[in-house]
Every structure is written in structure tokens, then in C-alpha cells.
Coordinates of C-alpha atoms in Angstrom, one line a residue:
X1024 CA -45.1 48.7 51.5
X1025 CA -42.4 48.6 48.8
X1026 CA -40.7 45.3 48.8
X1027 CA -38.7 44.8 45.6
X1028 CA -38.0 41.4 44.1
X1029 CA -35.3 40.8 41.5
X1030 CA -35.9 37.3 40.1
X1031 CA -32.8 36.1 38.3
X1032 CA -32.5 39.2 36.2
X1033 CA -29.9 39.5 33.5
X1034 CA -28.8 42.2 31.1
X1035 CA -26.9 41.5 27.9
X1036 CA -25.9 43.5 24.9
X1037 CA -25.1 41.0 22.2
X1038 CA -22.4 38.7 23.7
X1039 CA -21.5 41.1 26.5
X1040 CA -23.1 40.3 29.8
X1041 CA -23.7 43.4 32.0
X1042 CA -25.6 41.6 34.8
X1043 CA -26.0 37.9 35.3
X1044 CA -28.7 36.0 37.3
X1045 CA -29.2 38.7 39.9
X1046 CA -31.6 37.2 42.5
X1047 CA -32.6 39.2 45.6
X1048 CA -35.5 40.4 47.7
X1049 CA -35.1 43.9 49.0
X1050 CA -37.3 44.4 52.1
X1051 CA -39.7 47.2 52.7
X1052 CA -37.9 50.3 54.1
X1053 CA -34.5 48.6 53.7
X1054 CA -31.5 50.7 52.7
X1055 CA -29.6 48.5 50.2
X1056 CA -26.2 49.4 48.7
X1057 CA -24.9 48.0 45.4
X1058 CA -21.2 48.1 45.8
X1059 CA -18.4 47.3 43.3
X1060 CA -15.8 48.8 40.9
X1061 CA -16.6 50.6 37.7
X1062 CA -18.2 48.2 35.1
X1063 CA -19.4 45.6 37.7
X1064 CA -23.1 46.0 36.8
X1065 CA -24.4 48.0 39.8
X1066 CA -25.7 51.0 37.9
X1067 CA -27.2 48.8 35.2
X1068 CA -29.1 46.9 37.9
X1069 CA -30.5 50.2 39.3
X1070 CA -31.4 51.4 35.8
X1071 CA -33.4 48.1 35.2
X1072 CA -35.3 48.7 38.4
X1073 CA -36.0 52.3 37.3
X1074 CA -37.1 51.2 33.8
X1075 CA -34.3 53.0 32.1
X1076 CA -32.9 49.7 30.8
X1077 CA -34.9 46.7 29.6
X1078 CA -34.4 43.4 31.3
X1079 CA -33.0 40.7 29.0
X1080 CA -34.1 37.9 31.3
X1081 CA -35.9 37.6 34.7
X1082 CA -38.6 39.6 36.5
X1083 CA -38.7 42.7 38.6
X1084 CA -41.6 43.2 41.0
X1085 CA -42.4 46.2 43.2
X1086 CA -45.1 45.8 45.8
X1087 CA -45.9 42.4 44.3
X1088 CA -46.6 44.0 40.8
X1089 CA -44.4 43.0 37.9
X1090 CA -42.9 46.2 36.4
X1091 CA -40.8 44.8 33.5
X1092 CA -43.1 46.4 30.9
X1093 CA -44.0 49.6 32.9
X1094 CA -42.7 52.9 31.8
X1095 CA -40.3 54.6 34.4
X1096 CA -43.0 57.2 35.3
X1097 CA -45.4 54.4 36.3
X1098 CA -43.1 52.6 38.7
X1099 CA -43.4 55.1 41.5
X1100 CA -39.6 55.5 42.0
X1101 CA -37.6 58.6 42.4
X1102 CA -34.0 58.7 41.2
X1103 CA -31.1 60.9 42.4
X1104 CA -28.3 61.1 39.8
X1105 CA -24.6 61.7 40.2
X1106 CA -24.8 64.8 37.9
X1107 CA -27.7 66.5 39.9
X1108 CA -29.7 67.0 36.7
X1109 CA -31.2 70.3 37.8
X1110 CA -32.9 72.8 35.5
X1111 CA -30.5 75.8 35.3
X1112 CA -33.3 78.3 34.4
X1113 CA -35.4 77.4 37.5
X1114 CA -34.7 78.5 41.1
X1115 CA -34.4 76.0 43.9
X1116 CA -38.1 76.2 44.8
X1117 CA -39.2 75.5 41.2
X1118 CA -36.6 72.7 40.8
X1119 CA -38.0 70.9 43.8
X1120 CA -41.6 71.6 42.8
X1121 CA -41.1 70.4 39.2
X1122 CA -42.0 66.7 39.8
X1123 CA -45.3 67.8 41.4
X1124 CA -46.3 69.8 38.3
X1125 CA -45.3 67.0 35.9
X1126 CA -47.4 64.5 37.8
X1127 CA -50.3 66.9 38.1
X1128 CA -50.4 66.8 41.9
X1129 CA -53.0 69.1 43.4
X1130 CA -51.4 72.6 43.2
X1131 CA -52.8 73.6 46.6
X1132 CA -50.4 71.1 48.3
X1133 CA -47.3 72.2 46.4
X1134 CA -46.0 74.9 48.7
X1135 CA -46.3 72.9 51.9
X1136 CA -44.6 69.8 50.3
X1137 CA -41.8 71.8 48.7
X1138 CA -41.0 73.7 51.9
X1139 CA -41.1 70.5 54.0
X1140 CA -38.7 68.8 51.6
X1141 CA -36.4 71.8 51.5
X1142 CA -36.4 71.9 55.3
X1143 CA -35.3 68.3 55.5
X1144 CA -32.2 69.0 53.5
X1145 CA -31.5 72.5 55.0
X1146 CA -32.2 74.5 51.9
X1147 CA -34.8 76.9 53.3
X1148 CA -32.5 79.9 52.9
X1149 CA -31.7 79.2 49.3
X1150 CA -35.1 78.8 47.7
X1151 CA -34.8 81.7 45.3
X1152 CA -31.3 80.9 44.0
X1153 CA -30.6 79.2 40.7
X1154 CA -28.3 76.2 40.5
X1155 CA -25.3 78.3 39.2
X1156 CA -25.4 80.2 42.5
X1157 CA -25.1 77.0 44.6
X1158 CA -22.2 74.9 45.7
X1159 CA -21.9 71.3 44.6
X1160 CA -23.2 70.1 48.0
X1161 CA -26.2 72.5 47.8
X1162 CA -27.0 71.3 44.3
X1163 CA -27.0 67.7 45.5
X1164 CA -29.3 68.6 48.3
X1165 CA -31.7 70.2 45.8
X1166 CA -31.7 66.9 43.9
X1167 CA -32.4 65.0 47.1
X1168 CA -35.3 67.4 47.9
X1169 CA -36.7 66.9 44.4
X1170 CA -36.8 63.2 45.0
X1171 CA -38.3 63.6 48.5
X1172 CA -41.1 65.8 47.4
X1173 CA -42.4 63.0 45.1
X1174 CA -43.1 60.8 48.2
X1175 CA -42.3 57.7 46.1
X1176 CA -42.4 54.1 47.1
X1177 CA -38.7 53.7 46.2
X1178 CA -35.6 55.9 46.2
X1179 CA -32.8 55.1 43.7
X1180 CA -29.5 56.9 44.2
X1181 CA -26.8 56.6 41.7
X1182 CA -23.4 57.6 43.2
X1183 CA -24.9 60.9 44.5
X1184 CA -21.8 61.9 46.4
X1185 CA -19.0 61.2 43.9
X1186 CA -18.8 64.8 42.6
X1187 CA -18.4 66.3 46.1
X1188 CA -15.1 67.0 47.9
X1189 CA -14.2 64.9 50.9
X1190 CA -15.7 67.1 53.6
X1191 CA -19.0 67.6 51.7
X1192 CA -19.2 63.8 51.1
X1193 CA -19.1 63.2 54.8
X1194 CA -21.7 65.8 55.7
X1195 CA -24.0 64.8 52.9
X1196 CA -23.6 61.1 53.8
X1197 CA -24.8 62.0 57.3
X1198 CA -27.8 63.8 55.8
X1199 CA -28.7 60.8 53.7
X1200 CA -28.4 58.5 56.7
X1201 CA -30.7 60.7 58.7
X1202 CA -33.2 61.1 55.8
X1203 CA -33.4 57.4 55.5
X1204 CA -34.3 57.1 59.1
X1205 CA -36.9 59.8 58.9
X1206 CA -38.6 58.9 55.6
X1207 CA -38.6 55.1 56.1
X1208 CA -38.6 54.5 52.3
X1209 CA -37.0 51.6 50.5
X1210 CA -33.7 52.9 49.1
X1211 CA -31.3 51.4 46.6
X1212 CA -27.9 53.2 46.6
X1213 CA -25.1 52.6 44.1
X1214 CA -21.5 53.4 44.9
X1215 CA -17.9 52.3 44.3
X1216 CA -16.9 53.7 47.7
X1217 CA -16.8 51.0 50.4
X1218 CA -16.9 53.6 53.2
X1219 CA -20.2 54.9 51.9
X1220 CA -21.5 51.3 51.7
X1221 CA -20.4 50.4 55.2
X1222 CA -21.8 53.5 56.9
X1223 CA -25.1 53.8 55.1
X1224 CA -26.4 50.3 54.3
X1225 CA -28.7 47.9 56.1
X1226 CA -27.3 45.3 53.6
X1227 CA -24.6 45.5 51.0
X1228 CA -24.5 43.7 47.7
X1229 CA -20.9 43.3 46.5
X1230 CA -20.7 42.9 42.7
X1231 CA -17.9 42.1 40.2
X1232 CA -18.2 41.6 36.4
X1233 CA -22.0 41.5 36.6
X1234 CA -22.1 38.8 39.2
X1235 CA -23.1 39.1 42.9
X1236 CA -20.2 38.1 45.1
X1237 CA -21.8 38.5 48.5
X1238 CA -24.9 39.8 50.2
X1239 CA -24.9 40.7 53.9
X1240 CA -24.8 43.3 56.6
X1241 CA -21.7 45.6 56.6
X1242 CA -20.5 43.6 59.6
X1243 CA -21.0 40.2 57.9
X1244 CA -19.1 41.3 54.9
X1245 CA -16.3 42.9 56.8
X1246 CA -15.9 40.1 59.3
X1247 CA -16.4 37.1 57.0
X1248 CA -15.8 38.0 53.3
X1249 CA -17.0 35.3 51.0
X1250 CA -13.9 35.3 48.7
X1251 CA -10.7 37.2 48.1
X1252 CA -12.4 39.7 45.8
X1253 CA -14.7 40.9 48.7
X1254 CA -11.8 40.7 51.2
X1255 CA -9.6 42.9 49.0
X1256 CA -12.4 45.4 48.2
X1257 CA -13.9 46.0 51.7
X1258 CA -11.8 47.8 54.3
X1259 CA -9.5 50.7 54.4
X1260 CA -6.8 49.6 54.1
X1261 CA -8.0 46.4 52.3
X1262 CA -7.4 43.0 53.9
X1263 CA -3.9 41.7 53.4
X1264 CA -3.7 38.6 51.3
X1265 CA -0.7 36.2 51.4
X1266 CA -0.1 33.2 49.2
X1267 CA 1.3 30.1 50.7
X1268 CA 0.4 26.6 51.9
X1269 CA -1.0 25.1 55.1
X1270 CA 0.1 21.8 56.6
X1271 CA -0.5 20.5 60.1
X1272 CA -2.2 23.7 61.1
X1273 CA 0.8 25.9 60.1
X1274 CA 0.7 28.4 57.2
X1275 CA 4.0 29.1 55.5
X1276 CA 4.5 31.6 52.7
X1277 CA 5.8 35.1 51.9
X1278 CA 8.4 34.8 54.6
X1279 CA 5.6 34.3 57.2
X1280 CA 4.9 31.3 59.4
X1281 CA 1.7 31.1 61.4
X1282 CA 0.8 28.2 63.6
X1283 CA -2.4 27.2 65.3
X1284 CA -4.6 27.3 62.2
X1285 CA -7.1 24.6 61.1
X1286 CA -5.4 21.2 61.0
X1287 CA -8.1 19.9 58.6
X1288 CA -6.6 21.8 55.7
X1289 CA -3.7 20.5 53.7
X1290 CA -3.3 22.6 50.5
X1291 CA -2.2 25.8 48.9
X1292 CA -4.2 28.7 50.4
X1293 CA -4.5 32.5 50.4
X1294 CA -4.3 33.7 54.0
X1295 CA -5.9 37.1 54.9
X1296 CA -5.7 39.4 57.9
X1297 CA -6.8 42.9 58.6
X1298 CA -4.4 45.7 59.4
X1299 CA -5.9 46.3 62.8
X1300 CA -5.6 42.6 63.8
X1301 CA -1.8 42.3 63.5
X1302 CA 0.7 44.1 65.7
X1303 CA 4.2 45.4 65.3
X1304 CA 5.8 43.3 68.1
X1305 CA 9.6 43.0 68.8
X1306 CA 8.8 39.4 69.7
X1307 CA 6.8 38.7 66.5
X1308 CA 7.4 35.6 64.5
X1309 CA 8.0 37.3 61.2
X1310 CA 10.4 40.1 60.3
X1311 CA 10.0 42.4 57.3
X1312 CA 11.4 45.7 56.0
X1313 CA 9.3 48.8 56.4
X1314 CA 8.0 49.9 53.0
X1315 CA 6.2 53.1 54.0
X1316 CA 4.5 54.9 56.9
X1317 CA 1.2 56.8 56.8
X1318 CA 0.3 59.0 59.8
X1319 CA -3.5 59.2 60.0
X1320 CA -3.8 61.3 63.2
X1321 CA -5.4 58.6 65.4
X1322 CA -3.1 55.8 64.1
X1323 CA -0.1 55.0 61.9
X1324 CA -0.4 52.6 59.0
X1325 CA 2.9 50.7 58.6
X1326 CA 3.3 49.1 55.2
X1327 CA 5.7 46.1 55.1
X1328 CA 7.2 43.9 52.4
X1329 CA 6.3 40.4 53.4
X1330 CA 8.1 38.3 50.7
X1331 CA 6.8 39.7 47.4
X1332 CA 3.6 41.1 48.9
X1333 CA 2.9 44.5 50.4
X1334 CA 0.9 44.3 53.7
X1335 CA -0.4 46.9 56.1
X1336 CA -0.4 46.9 59.9
X1337 CA -2.2 49.5 62.0
X1338 CA 0.1 50.9 64.8
X1339 CA -0.4 53.6 67.4
X1340 CA -0.1 57.2 66.4
X1341 CA 3.1 57.5 68.4
X1342 CA 4.9 54.7 66.4
X1343 CA 8.1 55.9 64.7
X1344 CA 10.5 54.1 62.4
X1345 CA 12.5 54.7 59.2
X1346 CA 11.7 53.2 55.8
X1347 CA 13.9 50.1 55.3
X1348 CA 14.0 49.3 59.1
X1349 CA 13.3 45.6 59.7
X1350 CA 10.2 45.3 61.9
X1351 CA 8.8 42.2 63.6
X1352 CA 5.1 41.4 63.0
X1353 CA 2.8 39.3 65.1
X1354 CA -0.3 37.8 63.3
X1355 CA -2.5 35.8 65.7
X1356 CA -3.9 32.7 64.2
X1357 CA -7.5 33.5 65.4
X1358 CA -7.6 36.6 63.2
X1359 CA -6.7 34.9 60.0
X1360 CA -9.0 34.2 57.1
X1361 CA -8.3 31.3 54.7
X1362 CA -9.3 31.2 51.1
X1363 CA -8.9 28.6 48.3
X1364 CA -5.8 29.6 46.4
X1365 CA -7.4 28.6 43.0
X1366 CA -11.0 29.8 43.3
X1367 CA -10.6 32.5 46.0
X1368 CA -13.6 31.1 47.9
X1369 CA -13.6 31.2 51.7
X1370 CA -12.5 27.9 53.4
X1371 CA -13.0 28.5 57.1

């Protein structure tokens, strides 16, 4: 069992706060993703778990054991870095085997463990090549196999796909998902890519400026974002956000009027809706000029200028129009999300 508890951990460098009061229990065998923009504190959090950064305040426990003062090598965690961190003078076999030699694991078990790890990431045919002879995707798989061969209690993955091209990112993401299912090891994965987070995670932690904004399943976070930051960060395209006011159950703002909303609210609000929840309807209640069109193959994203705000609506792949055309938009009240205009916190 490898349950991890982060008990109000903080990291500061002088007056700069990198992570503030991070409090979370990560279940045994859970795949947890730390998600956020650069500088939000996600990698710092992972490095504190690994022991590569000291904790300023708080406590980290793994398997019920406090690890704050343990060296990284004594925490039984394996880390996969963005930069692969392979030994250029060693072939694939020896790169994978290296952690076993360092930890003085019984040499008679090395060959079987190395071959099993290599097979899991489809590297069996490349065992005698050196890193310079491998593609970026193959090097990342070597790094994954080197972590797997350790058989650790915890996997830590720091943006492992960010150096790969789009096609390799997709295939390696599938591989990581499958490995997670096969190995059943507690995994913490850092990324700024919300698609990786949504497709890989059991739970996602969204961070901004060192503070946790929301913790939940990918579905929870997509369907009910806790605030405007999460709403604008999750989704492709991101949720549309319109400033306005609500009175008598009707929202008005940005040349948009939507009735049938909560009659309990009477204030300035930010209204959000997803691109796929609105429609381009000749009978829609709002009309706006078309700003751009993006054909995705299976759909067309129409970007409109609603007042001073750019908003996206997902249309069918057959949709055709010209930039500048006025297009009617229908936004059903039941798909709308309401946030406090001042704090950004969710209201409904």
C-alpha cells in the first residue's frame, strides 16, 4: 500500500511562496494529476514528495511514515523527468538496469526484470542501442522502463510528454494509461496540458499561484468548475466567460440576453458556457459577427464577437460561413454556469 498524505505543506523561498497549504490524501494505486500553468507550484509539490526540495511547513507521509527528513533514495519513489535523463554511454539495456545496480538488487534477477520492463514499453528490439540512436518517444520509453524496473511504491512523472511531437504524445499517453492499469502503483503526474490531465487522471488537482483551486475527477472539474480560473483552464476550447448582471432570472451583458436562470441571484456575475452546449441557430436570441472559423475534421469551431468578448461555439463539420457574417446564437439557460463577478467563485 502506498497512500500519500500531504498535510498542509508549504514551500517558501524568502518572501516568495511557491506552494501554500497544500492538503490532500492520495489513495493507494490512484493516478493523480497536478495541473496548472507554468509557475503554479505543481513541480515544486512533486519535488517535495520526491525529497528534492525541503518542505518549509507541513508533513508528507508515505505508507503512514513521515518522510520529510528522509533522503530521496530512502523514499521508495521512482521519477520520470521531462528531459529523459539517460546515460549517453550506456545502451538501452544498461540504462534500464542501472537502478538495480545502484540499489544492489540481487544480480541474478536483473535480466528478467529488465526484459519484463522493456517488454511493457515495447523496447525489446532496441536493447543494444544507445540513446543517441533513439527517437524522442523511444528515449521517453527507456525512462519509463527504468522507473518500472525499480518496482517502487510511487511513480512521479514530471511533464514526461512535453518534449514529444503531437502524434508521439498521443501514443505515449496511451502507453502510460495502460501501464497505470497494469502496474497498479500510486502515480503523481505533473502537466500543464489539460488534455493529458483529463485523459489520464483518476483525480485532478488544478493549481494556480501555489494554491489548489479544485480537486476532483476529470468529469467533476469539467462539468462543475469551482471558479473562473478552472473554467477558463479546462476544456478545448476553454469555457466562454461573459461579464454582465442577473436580475429576475435574466442575464444581460456583452449583447447577450439569457432568461430562465436562477431568480435568487441579483448581482453582477460572470456567465460561462461550453462551446458544445451552444448552437448557431437562425432563431437564436443573440446575434454576433463571426470572428474566425476552425475546421477540426469532425466539427467546426465558430468564434464570435459577443460584445467585447470572443466566444466559441461548436458547429457541425458541414457548417460554412464567411468571417464578418452576423450569426445568431442560442445559449440554453440550463447549460450556463454562474460565477461571482468579483471573486470568480462558483455561485450555482
